[in-house]
mmCIF file of C-alpha atoms in Angstrom:
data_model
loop_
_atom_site.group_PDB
_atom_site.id
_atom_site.type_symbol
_atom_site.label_atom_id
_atom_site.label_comp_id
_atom_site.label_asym_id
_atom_site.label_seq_id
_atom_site.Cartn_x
_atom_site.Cartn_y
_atom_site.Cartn_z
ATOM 1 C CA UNK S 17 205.125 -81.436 130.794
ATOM 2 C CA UNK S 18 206.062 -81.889 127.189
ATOM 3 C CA UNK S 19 206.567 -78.824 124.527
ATOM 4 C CA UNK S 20 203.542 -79.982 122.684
ATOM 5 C CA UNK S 21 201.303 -79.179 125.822
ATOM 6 C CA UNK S 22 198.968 -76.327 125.541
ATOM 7 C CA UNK S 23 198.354 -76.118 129.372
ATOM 8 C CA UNK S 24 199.640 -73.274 131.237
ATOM 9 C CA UNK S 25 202.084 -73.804 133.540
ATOM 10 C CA UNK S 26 202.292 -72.996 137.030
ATOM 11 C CA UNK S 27 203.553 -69.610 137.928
ATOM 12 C CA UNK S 28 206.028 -70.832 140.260
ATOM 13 C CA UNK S 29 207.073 -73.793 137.954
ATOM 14 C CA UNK S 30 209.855 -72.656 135.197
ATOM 15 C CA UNK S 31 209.363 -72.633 131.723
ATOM 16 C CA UNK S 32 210.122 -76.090 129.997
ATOM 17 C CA UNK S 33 213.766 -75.911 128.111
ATOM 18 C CA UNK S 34 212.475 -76.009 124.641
ATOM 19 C CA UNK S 35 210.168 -73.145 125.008
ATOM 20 C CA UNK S 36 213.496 -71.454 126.300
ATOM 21 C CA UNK S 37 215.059 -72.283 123.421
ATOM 22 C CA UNK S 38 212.489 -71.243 121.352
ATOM 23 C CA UNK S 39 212.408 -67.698 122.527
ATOM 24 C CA UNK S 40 215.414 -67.286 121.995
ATOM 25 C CA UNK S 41 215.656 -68.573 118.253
ATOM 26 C CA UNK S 42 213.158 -66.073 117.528
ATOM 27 C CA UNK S 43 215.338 -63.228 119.219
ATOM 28 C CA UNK S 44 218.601 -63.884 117.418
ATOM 29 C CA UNK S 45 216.798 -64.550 114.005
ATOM 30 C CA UNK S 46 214.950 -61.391 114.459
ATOM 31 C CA UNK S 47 218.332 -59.804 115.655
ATOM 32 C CA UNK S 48 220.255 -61.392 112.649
ATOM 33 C CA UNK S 49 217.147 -59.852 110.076
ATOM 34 C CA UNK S 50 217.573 -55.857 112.036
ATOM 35 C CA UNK S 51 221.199 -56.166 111.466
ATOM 36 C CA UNK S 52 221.353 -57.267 107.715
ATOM 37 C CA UNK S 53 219.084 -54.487 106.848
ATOM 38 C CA UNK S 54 221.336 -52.289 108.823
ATOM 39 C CA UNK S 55 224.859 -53.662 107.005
ATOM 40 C CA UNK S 56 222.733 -52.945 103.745
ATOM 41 C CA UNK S 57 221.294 -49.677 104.022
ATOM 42 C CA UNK S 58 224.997 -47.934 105.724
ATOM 43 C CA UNK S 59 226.672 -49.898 102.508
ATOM 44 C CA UNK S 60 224.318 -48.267 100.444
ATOM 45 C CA UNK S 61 225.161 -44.806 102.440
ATOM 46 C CA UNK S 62 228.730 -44.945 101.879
ATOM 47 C CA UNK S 63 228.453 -45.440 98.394
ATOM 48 C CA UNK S 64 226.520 -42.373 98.056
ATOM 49 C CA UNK S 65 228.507 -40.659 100.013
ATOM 50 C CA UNK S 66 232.150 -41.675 98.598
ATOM 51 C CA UNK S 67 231.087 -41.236 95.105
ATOM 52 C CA UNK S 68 229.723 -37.486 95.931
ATOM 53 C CA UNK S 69 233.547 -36.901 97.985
ATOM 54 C CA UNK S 70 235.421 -38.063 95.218
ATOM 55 C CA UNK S 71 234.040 -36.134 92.875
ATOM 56 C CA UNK S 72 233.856 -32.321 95.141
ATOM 57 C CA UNK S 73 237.204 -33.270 95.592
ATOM 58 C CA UNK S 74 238.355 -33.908 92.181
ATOM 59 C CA UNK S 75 236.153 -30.922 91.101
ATOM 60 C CA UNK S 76 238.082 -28.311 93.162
ATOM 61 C CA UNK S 77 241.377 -29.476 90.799
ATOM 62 C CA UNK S 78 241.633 -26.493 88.153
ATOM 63 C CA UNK S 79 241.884 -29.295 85.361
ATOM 64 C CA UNK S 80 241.020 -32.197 87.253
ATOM 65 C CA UNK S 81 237.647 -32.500 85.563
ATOM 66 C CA UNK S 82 238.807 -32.373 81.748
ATOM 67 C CA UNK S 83 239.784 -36.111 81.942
ATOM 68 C CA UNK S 84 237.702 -39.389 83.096
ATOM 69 C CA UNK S 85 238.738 -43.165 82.472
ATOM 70 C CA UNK S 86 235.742 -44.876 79.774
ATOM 71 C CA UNK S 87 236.476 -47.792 78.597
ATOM 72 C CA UNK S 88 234.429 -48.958 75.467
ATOM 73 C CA UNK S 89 233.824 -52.711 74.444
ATOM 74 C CA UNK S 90 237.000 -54.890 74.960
ATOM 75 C CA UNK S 91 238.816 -51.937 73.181
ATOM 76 C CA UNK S 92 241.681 -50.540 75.764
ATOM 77 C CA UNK S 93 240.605 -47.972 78.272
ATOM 78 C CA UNK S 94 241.090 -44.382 77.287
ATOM 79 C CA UNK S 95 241.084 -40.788 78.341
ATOM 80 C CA UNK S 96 237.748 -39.041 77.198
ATOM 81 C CA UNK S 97 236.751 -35.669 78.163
ATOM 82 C CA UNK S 98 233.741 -35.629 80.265
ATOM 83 C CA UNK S 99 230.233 -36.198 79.016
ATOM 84 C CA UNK S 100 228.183 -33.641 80.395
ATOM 85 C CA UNK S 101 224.604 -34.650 79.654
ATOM 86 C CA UNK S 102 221.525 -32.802 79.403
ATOM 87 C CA UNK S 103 221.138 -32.443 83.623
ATOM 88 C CA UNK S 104 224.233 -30.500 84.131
ATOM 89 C CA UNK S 105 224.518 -32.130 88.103
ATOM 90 C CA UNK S 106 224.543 -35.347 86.133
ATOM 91 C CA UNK S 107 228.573 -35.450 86.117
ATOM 92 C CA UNK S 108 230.144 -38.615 86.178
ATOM 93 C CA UNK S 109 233.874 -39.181 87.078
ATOM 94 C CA UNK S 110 236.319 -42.366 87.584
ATOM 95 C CA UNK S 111 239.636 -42.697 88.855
ATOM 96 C CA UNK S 112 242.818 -41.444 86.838
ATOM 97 C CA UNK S 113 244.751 -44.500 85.621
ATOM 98 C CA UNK S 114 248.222 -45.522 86.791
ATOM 99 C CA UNK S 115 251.150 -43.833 85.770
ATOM 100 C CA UNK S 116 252.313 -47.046 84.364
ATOM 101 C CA UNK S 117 249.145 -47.288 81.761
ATOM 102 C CA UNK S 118 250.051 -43.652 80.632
ATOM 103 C CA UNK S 119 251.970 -43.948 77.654
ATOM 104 C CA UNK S 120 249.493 -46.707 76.176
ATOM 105 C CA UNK S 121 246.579 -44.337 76.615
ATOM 106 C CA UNK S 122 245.059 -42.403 73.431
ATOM 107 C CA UNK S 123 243.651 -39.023 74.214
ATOM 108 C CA UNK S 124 240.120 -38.507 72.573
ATOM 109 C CA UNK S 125 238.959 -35.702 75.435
ATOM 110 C CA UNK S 126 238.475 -33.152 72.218
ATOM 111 C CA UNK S 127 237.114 -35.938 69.810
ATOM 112 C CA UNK S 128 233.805 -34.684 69.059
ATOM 113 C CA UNK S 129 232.266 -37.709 68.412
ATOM 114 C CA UNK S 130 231.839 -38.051 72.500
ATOM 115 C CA UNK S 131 229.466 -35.262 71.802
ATOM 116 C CA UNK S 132 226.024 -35.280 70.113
ATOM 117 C CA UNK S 133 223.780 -32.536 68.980
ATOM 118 C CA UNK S 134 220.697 -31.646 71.378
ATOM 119 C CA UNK S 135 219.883 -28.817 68.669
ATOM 120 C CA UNK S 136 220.805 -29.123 65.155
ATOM 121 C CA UNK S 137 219.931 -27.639 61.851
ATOM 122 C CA UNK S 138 221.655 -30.255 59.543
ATOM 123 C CA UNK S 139 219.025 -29.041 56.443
ATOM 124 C CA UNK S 140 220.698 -25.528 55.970
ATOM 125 C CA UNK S 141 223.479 -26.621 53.123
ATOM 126 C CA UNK S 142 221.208 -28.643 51.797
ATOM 127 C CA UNK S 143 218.522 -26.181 50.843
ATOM 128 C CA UNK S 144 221.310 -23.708 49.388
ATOM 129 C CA UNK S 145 224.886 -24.895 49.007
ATOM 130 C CA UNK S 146 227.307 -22.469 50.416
ATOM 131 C CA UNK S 147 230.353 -20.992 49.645
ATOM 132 C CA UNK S 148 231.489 -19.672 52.588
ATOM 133 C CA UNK S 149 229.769 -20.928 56.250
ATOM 134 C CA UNK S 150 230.536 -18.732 58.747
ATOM 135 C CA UNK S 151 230.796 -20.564 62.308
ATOM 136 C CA UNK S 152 230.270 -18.750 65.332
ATOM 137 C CA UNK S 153 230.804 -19.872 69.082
ATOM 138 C CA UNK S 154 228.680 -18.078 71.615
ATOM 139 C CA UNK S 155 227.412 -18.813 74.979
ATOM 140 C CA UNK S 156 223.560 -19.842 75.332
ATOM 141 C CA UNK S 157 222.825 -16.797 77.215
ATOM 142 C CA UNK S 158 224.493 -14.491 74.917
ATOM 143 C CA UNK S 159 221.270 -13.350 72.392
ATOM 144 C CA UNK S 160 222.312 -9.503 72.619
ATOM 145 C CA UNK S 161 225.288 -10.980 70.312
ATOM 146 C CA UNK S 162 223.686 -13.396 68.238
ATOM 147 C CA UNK S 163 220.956 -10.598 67.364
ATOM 148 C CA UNK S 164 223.959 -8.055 66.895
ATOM 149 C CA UNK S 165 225.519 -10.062 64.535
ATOM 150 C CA UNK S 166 221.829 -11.093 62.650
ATOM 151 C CA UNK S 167 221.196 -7.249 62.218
ATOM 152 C CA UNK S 168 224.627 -6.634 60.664
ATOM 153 C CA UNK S 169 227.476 -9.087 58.986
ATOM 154 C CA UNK S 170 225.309 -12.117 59.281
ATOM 155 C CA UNK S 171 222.181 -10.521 57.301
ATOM 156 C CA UNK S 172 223.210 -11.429 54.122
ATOM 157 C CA UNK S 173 222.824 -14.672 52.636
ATOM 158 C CA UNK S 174 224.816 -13.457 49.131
ATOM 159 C CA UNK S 175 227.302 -11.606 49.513
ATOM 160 C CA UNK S 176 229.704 -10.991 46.077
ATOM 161 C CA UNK S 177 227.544 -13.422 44.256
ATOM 162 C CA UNK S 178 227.663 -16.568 46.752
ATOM 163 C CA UNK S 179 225.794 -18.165 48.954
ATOM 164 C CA UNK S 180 226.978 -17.526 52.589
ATOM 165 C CA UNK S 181 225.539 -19.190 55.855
ATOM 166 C CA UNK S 182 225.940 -17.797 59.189
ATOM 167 C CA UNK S 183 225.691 -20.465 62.358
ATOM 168 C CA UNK S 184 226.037 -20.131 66.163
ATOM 169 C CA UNK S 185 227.617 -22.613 68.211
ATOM 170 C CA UNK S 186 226.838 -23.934 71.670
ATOM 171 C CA UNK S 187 227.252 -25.563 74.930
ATOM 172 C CA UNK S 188 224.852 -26.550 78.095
ATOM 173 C CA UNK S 189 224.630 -24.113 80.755
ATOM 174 C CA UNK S 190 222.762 -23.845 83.617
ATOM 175 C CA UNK S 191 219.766 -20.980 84.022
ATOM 176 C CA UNK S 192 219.207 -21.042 80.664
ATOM 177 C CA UNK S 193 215.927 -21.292 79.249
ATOM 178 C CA UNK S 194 215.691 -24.604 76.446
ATOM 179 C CA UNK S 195 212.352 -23.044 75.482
ATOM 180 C CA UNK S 196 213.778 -19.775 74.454
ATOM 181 C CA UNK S 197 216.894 -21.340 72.858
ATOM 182 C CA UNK S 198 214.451 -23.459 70.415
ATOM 183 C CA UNK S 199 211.941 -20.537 69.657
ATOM 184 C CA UNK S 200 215.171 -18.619 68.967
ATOM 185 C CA UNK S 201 215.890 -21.574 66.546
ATOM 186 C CA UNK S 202 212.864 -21.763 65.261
ATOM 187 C CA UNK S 203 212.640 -18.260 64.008
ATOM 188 C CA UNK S 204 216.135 -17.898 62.503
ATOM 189 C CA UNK S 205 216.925 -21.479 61.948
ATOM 190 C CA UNK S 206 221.044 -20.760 62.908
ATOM 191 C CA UNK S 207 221.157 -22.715 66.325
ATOM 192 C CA UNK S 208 223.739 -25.769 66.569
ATOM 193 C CA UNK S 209 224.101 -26.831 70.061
ATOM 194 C CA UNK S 210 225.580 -29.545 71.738
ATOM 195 C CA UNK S 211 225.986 -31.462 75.022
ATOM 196 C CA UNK S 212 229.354 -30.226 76.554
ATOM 197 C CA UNK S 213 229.263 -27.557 79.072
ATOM 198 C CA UNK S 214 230.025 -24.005 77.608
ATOM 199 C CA UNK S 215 232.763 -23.021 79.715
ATOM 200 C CA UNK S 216 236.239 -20.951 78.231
ATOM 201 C CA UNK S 217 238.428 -23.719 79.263
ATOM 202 C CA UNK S 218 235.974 -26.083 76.886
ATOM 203 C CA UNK S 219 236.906 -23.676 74.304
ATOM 204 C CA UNK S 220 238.524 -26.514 72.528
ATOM 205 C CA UNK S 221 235.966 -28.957 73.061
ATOM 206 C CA UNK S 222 233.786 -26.046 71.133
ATOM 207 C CA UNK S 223 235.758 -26.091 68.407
ATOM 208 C CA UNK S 224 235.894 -29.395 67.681
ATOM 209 C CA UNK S 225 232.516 -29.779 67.822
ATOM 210 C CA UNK S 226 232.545 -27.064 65.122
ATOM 211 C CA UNK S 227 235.057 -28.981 62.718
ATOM 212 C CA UNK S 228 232.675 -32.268 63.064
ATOM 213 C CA UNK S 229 229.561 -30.132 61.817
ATOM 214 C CA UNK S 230 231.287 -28.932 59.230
ATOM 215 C CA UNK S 231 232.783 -32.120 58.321
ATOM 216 C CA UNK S 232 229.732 -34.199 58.703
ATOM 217 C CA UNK S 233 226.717 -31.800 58.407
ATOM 218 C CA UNK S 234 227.822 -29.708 55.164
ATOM 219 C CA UNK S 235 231.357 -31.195 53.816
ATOM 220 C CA UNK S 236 230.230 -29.464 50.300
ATOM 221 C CA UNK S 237 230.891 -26.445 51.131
ATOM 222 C CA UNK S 238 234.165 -24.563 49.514
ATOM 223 C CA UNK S 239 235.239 -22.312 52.934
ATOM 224 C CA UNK S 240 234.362 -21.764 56.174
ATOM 225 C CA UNK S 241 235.601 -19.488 59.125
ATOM 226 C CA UNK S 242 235.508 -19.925 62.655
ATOM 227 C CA UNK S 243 234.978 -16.664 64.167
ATOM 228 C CA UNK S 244 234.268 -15.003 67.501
ATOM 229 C CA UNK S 245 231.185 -12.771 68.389
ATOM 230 C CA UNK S 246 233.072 -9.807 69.338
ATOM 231 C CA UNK S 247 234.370 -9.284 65.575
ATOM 232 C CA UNK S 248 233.723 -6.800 62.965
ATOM 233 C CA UNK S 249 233.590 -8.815 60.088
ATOM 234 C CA UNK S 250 233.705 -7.652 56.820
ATOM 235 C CA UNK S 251 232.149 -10.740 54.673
ATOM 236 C CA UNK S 252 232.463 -8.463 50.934
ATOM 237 C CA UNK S 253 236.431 -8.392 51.522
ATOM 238 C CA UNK S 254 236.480 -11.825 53.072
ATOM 239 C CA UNK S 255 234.733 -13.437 49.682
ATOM 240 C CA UNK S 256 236.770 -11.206 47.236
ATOM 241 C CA UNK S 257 240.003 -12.775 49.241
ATOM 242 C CA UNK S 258 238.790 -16.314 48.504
ATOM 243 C CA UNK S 259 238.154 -15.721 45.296
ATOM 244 C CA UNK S 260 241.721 -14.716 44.281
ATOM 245 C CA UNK S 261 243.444 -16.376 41.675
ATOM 246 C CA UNK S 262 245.920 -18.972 43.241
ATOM 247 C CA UNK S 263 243.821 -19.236 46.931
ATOM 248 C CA UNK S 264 244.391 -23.211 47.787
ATOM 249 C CA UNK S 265 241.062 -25.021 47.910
ATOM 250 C CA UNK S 266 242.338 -27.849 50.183
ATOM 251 C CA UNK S 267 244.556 -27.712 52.969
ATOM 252 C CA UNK S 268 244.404 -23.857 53.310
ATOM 253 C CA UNK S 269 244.214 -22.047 56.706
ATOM 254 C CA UNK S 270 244.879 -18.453 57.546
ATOM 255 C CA UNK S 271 244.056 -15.857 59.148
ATOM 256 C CA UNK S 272 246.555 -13.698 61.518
ATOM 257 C CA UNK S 273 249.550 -15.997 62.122
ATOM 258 C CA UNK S 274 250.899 -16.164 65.175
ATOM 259 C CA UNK S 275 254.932 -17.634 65.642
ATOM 260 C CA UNK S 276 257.078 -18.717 68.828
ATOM 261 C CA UNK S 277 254.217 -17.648 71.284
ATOM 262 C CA UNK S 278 255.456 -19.226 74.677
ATOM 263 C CA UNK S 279 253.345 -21.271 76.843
ATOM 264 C CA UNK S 280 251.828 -19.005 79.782
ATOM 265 C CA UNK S 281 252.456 -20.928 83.493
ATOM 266 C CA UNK S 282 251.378 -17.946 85.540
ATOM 267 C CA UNK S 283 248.557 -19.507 87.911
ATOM 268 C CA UNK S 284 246.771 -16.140 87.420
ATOM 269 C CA UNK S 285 246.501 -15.898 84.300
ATOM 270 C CA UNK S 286 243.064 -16.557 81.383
ATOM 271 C CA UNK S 287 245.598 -18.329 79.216
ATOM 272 C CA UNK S 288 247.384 -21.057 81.591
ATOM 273 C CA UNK S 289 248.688 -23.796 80.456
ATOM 274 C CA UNK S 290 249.800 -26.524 83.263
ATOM 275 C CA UNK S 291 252.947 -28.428 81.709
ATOM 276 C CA UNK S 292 250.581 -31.993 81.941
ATOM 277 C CA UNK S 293 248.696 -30.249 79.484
ATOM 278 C CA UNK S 294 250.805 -29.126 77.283
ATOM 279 C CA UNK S 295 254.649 -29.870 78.095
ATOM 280 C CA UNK S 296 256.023 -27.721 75.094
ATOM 281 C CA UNK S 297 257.572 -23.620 76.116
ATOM 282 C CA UNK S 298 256.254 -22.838 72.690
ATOM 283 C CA UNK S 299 252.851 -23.251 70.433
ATOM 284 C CA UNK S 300 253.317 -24.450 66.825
ATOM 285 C CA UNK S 301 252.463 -21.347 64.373
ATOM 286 C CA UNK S 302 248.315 -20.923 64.438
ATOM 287 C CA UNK S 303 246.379 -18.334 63.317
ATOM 288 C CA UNK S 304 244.700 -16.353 66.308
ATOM 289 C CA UNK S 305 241.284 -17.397 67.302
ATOM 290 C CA UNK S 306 239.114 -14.220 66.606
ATOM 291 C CA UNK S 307 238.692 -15.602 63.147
ATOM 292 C CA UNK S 308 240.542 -18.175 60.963
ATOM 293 C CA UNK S 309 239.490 -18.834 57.672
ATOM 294 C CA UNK S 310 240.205 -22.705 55.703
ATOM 295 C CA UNK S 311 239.123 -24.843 53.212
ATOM 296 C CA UNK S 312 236.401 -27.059 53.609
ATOM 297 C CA UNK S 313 238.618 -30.749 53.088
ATOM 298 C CA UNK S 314 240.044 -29.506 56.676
ATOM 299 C CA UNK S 315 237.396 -30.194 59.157
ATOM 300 C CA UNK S 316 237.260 -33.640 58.933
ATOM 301 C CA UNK S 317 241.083 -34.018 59.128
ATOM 302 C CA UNK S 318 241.006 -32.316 62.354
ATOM 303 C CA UNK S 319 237.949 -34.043 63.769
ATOM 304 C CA UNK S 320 240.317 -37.670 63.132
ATOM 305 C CA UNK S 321 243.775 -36.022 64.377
ATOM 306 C CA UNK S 322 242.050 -34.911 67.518
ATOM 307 C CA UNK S 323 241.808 -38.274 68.424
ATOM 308 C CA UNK S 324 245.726 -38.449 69.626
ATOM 309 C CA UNK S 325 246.530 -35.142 70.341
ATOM 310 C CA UNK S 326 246.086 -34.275 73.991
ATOM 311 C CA UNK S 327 244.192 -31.410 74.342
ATOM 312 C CA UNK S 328 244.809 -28.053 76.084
ATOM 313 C CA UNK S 329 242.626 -25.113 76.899
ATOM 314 C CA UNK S 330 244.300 -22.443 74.495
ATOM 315 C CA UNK S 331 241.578 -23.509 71.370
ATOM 316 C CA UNK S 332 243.380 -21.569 68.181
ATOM 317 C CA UNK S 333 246.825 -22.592 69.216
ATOM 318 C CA UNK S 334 245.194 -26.382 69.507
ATOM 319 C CA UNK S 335 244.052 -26.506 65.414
ATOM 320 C CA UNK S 336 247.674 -25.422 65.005
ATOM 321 C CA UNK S 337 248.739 -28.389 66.884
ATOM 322 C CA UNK S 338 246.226 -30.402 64.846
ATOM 323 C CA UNK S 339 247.828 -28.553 61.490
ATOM 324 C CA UNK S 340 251.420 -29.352 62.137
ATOM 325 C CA UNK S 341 250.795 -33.157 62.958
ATOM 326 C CA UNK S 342 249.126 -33.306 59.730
ATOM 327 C CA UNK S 343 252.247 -32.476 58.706
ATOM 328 C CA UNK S 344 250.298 -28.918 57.218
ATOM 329 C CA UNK S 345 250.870 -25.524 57.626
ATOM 330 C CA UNK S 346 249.473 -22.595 58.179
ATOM 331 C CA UNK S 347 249.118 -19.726 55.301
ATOM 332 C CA UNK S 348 249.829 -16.051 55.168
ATOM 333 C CA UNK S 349 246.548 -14.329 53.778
ATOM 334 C CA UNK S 350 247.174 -12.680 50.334
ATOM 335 C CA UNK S 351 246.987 -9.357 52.333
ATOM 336 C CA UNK S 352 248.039 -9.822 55.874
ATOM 337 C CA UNK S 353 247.341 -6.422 57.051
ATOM 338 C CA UNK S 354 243.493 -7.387 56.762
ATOM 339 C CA UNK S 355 243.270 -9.701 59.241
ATOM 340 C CA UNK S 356 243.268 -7.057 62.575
ATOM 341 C CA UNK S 357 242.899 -8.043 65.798
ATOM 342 C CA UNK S 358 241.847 -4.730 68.610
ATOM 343 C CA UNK S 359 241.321 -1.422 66.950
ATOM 344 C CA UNK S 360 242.312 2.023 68.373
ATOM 345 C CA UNK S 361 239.318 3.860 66.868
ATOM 346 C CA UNK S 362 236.753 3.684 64.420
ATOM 347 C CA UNK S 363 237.475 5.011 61.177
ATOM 348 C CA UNK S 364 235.378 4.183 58.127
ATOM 349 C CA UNK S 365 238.234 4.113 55.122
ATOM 350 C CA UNK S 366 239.662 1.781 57.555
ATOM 351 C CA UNK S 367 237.290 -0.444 58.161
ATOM 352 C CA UNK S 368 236.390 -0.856 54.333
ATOM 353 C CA UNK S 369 240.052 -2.280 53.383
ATOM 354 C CA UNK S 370 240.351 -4.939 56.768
ATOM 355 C CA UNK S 371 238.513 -8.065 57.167
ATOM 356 C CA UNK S 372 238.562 -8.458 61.258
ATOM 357 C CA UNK S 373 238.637 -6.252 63.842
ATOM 358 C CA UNK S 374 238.145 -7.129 67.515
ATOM 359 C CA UNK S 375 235.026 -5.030 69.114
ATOM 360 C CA UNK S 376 234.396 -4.126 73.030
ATOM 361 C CA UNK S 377 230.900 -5.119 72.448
ATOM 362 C CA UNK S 378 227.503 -6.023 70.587
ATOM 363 C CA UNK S 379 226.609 -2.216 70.580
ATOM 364 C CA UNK S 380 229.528 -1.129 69.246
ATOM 365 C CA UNK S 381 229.117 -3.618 66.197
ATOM 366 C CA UNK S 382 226.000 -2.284 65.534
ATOM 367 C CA UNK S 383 227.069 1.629 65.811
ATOM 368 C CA UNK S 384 230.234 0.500 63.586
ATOM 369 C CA UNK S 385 227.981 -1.423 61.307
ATOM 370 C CA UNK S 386 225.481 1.309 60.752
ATOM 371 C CA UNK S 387 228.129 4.015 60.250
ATOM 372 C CA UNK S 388 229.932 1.900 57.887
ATOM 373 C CA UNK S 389 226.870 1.205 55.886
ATOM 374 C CA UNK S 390 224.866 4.817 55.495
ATOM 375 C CA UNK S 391 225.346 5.792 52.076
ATOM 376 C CA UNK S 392 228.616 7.191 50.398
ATOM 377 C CA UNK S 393 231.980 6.916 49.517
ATOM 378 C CA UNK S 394 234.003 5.506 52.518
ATOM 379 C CA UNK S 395 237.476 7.021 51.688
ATOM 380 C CA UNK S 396 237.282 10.866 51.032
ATOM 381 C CA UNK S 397 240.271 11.322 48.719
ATOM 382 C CA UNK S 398 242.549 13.674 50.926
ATOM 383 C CA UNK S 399 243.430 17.036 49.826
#
């Protein structure tokens, strides 16, 4: 019987060899097909799976997650601060780079230009130039201060005969409603936010991203302050102390200096610095964060500088690092005893001669504020 033969053959004859052999080609090819897909699809698995260890694991580091290797172009890799994109679970993180590479890498984690704007109001200097732009950084969720600081400080657009512009900055977070951050915007037009996440220890980050809308969005201006949200600000004094005779118009920061602070290596506390961060027992002289005032020209020197200085968590003492290796420095106000940080108590005559004072919260602005502003003198001449 040859293999070509249709017949059947009989039941107690065997099967001819090639039809043997046959069977069994098709059972190791079909075996060979099974197990390729199976090599692919647990290849596939442990990719999944490794990349989603590596990063939980680098994620549970406290600082861990400020750096990530991106290389760009044929240009050397180096250290970036993380992208966080739109998704916030959309974080993407690569290996650290050998201690060997270390010393050829350029730190550009704080360079805001590895930012961009998801919500931006770059028309505002454009419609009236300002003076003074007031720059404030506040977490997404935080309207009870934003609206705090509409109703009182940041209601003025003249104050002392200029133009002054009032702007809140922020970050991604998660839970928070885009639709109600952009009809926010679109009612008050004073939203800037961008793609970093809006965490304290991306403080810096914050700032930064600050300096490069200033620098890029209204570099026209004459001054502009950084402040915080929890600040009585008093804008008339502020303006009057800019318009001095002898006030620098370039290359002028001040605010309330601080000297020989040391670097804080408790584990437990808000202001640690590990030494990888910043290796230094001592900041360079800043001014403290509540509120720094400086001219205009600065912005875009710091945005460029923050390209090789590693960056740290502690934001204010940061721009002094960026000062001194600009080989600036920072300036004593013209009156230092107006730039306050916490208050003991309200008192009115008080508040009418300072510039900053740290608050406890948005209500007590607005109770401050509305005190401060009912009619009459605010010093009573004493007896």
């Amino acid at each position: 019987m040859f293999c070509g033969d249709e017949r059947e053959p009989h039941p107690l004859h065997k099967k001819p060899l090639c039809q043997e052999k046959k069977s069994s080609f098709r059972f190791w090819f079909h075996f060979l097909v099974l197990f390729c897909l199976l090599i692919l699809y647990l290849f596939y698995t442990m990719c999944n799976n490794t990349q989603s260890l590596r990063e939980g694991f680098s994620l549970q580091k406290t600082f861990s997650w400020l750096f990530v290797q991106t290389p760009q172009g044929n240009a050397p890799p180096y250290r970036v601060h993380l992208k966080h994109r739109l998704m916030l679970n959309d974080i993407h993180e690569k290996t650290e780079p050998h201690p060997a590479q270390q010393q050829r890498l350029q730190y550009h984690e704080a360079y805001p230009h590895n930012y961009r704007f998801v919500m931006d109001n770059p028309e505002v200097c454009k419609v009236n130039l300002p003076f003074l732009v007031l720059m404030v950084p506040v977490a997404p969720k935080d309207v009870l201060a934003r609206d705090a600081i509409r109703a009182t400080w940041g209601k003025d657009r003249v104050v002392q005969g200029e133009t002054v512009l009032t702007l809140f900055v922020l970050g991604l977070s998660g839970g928070i409603d885009v639709k109600e951050l952009q009809q926010e915007n679109q009612q008050h037009n004073d939203l800037i936010q961008s793609n970093f996440l809006d965490t304290y220890l991306n403080l810096t980050i914050k700032t930064m991203v600050i300096m490069d809308w200033l620098a890029t969005r209204c570099p026209a201006a004459a001054y502009a302050m950084k402040v915080d949200s929890d600040v009585f600000l008093n804008v008339d004094n502020l303006v009057i102390m800019l318009k001095k005779p002898g006030i620098p118009q370039k290359n002028y920061l001040t605010g309330l200096l601080k000297g020989n602070v040391p670097v804080i290596r408790s584990k437990d506390s808000k202001w640690y610095v590990p030494k990888e961060l910043y290796p230094d027992p001592q900041y360079p002289t800043y001014t403290q964060g509540m509120g720094y005032v400086f001219s205009n020209d600065l912005p875009a020197k710091f945005v460029e500088v923050s390209k090789s200085i590693k960056p740290f968590n502690i934001e204010d003492a940061y721009i002094g690092m960026c000062i001194k290796n600009l080989g600036l420095s920072v300036t004593s106000p013209p009156d230092y005893s107006q730039f306050r940080d916490y208050n003991t108590r309200y008192d009115r005559c008080e508040f009418s001669k300072i510039i900053t004072y740290i608050l406890d919260s948005s209500e007590q602005l607005i109770d401050y504020w509305t005190d401060y502003k009912k009619p009459g003198p605010h010093c009573l001449d004493k007896l």
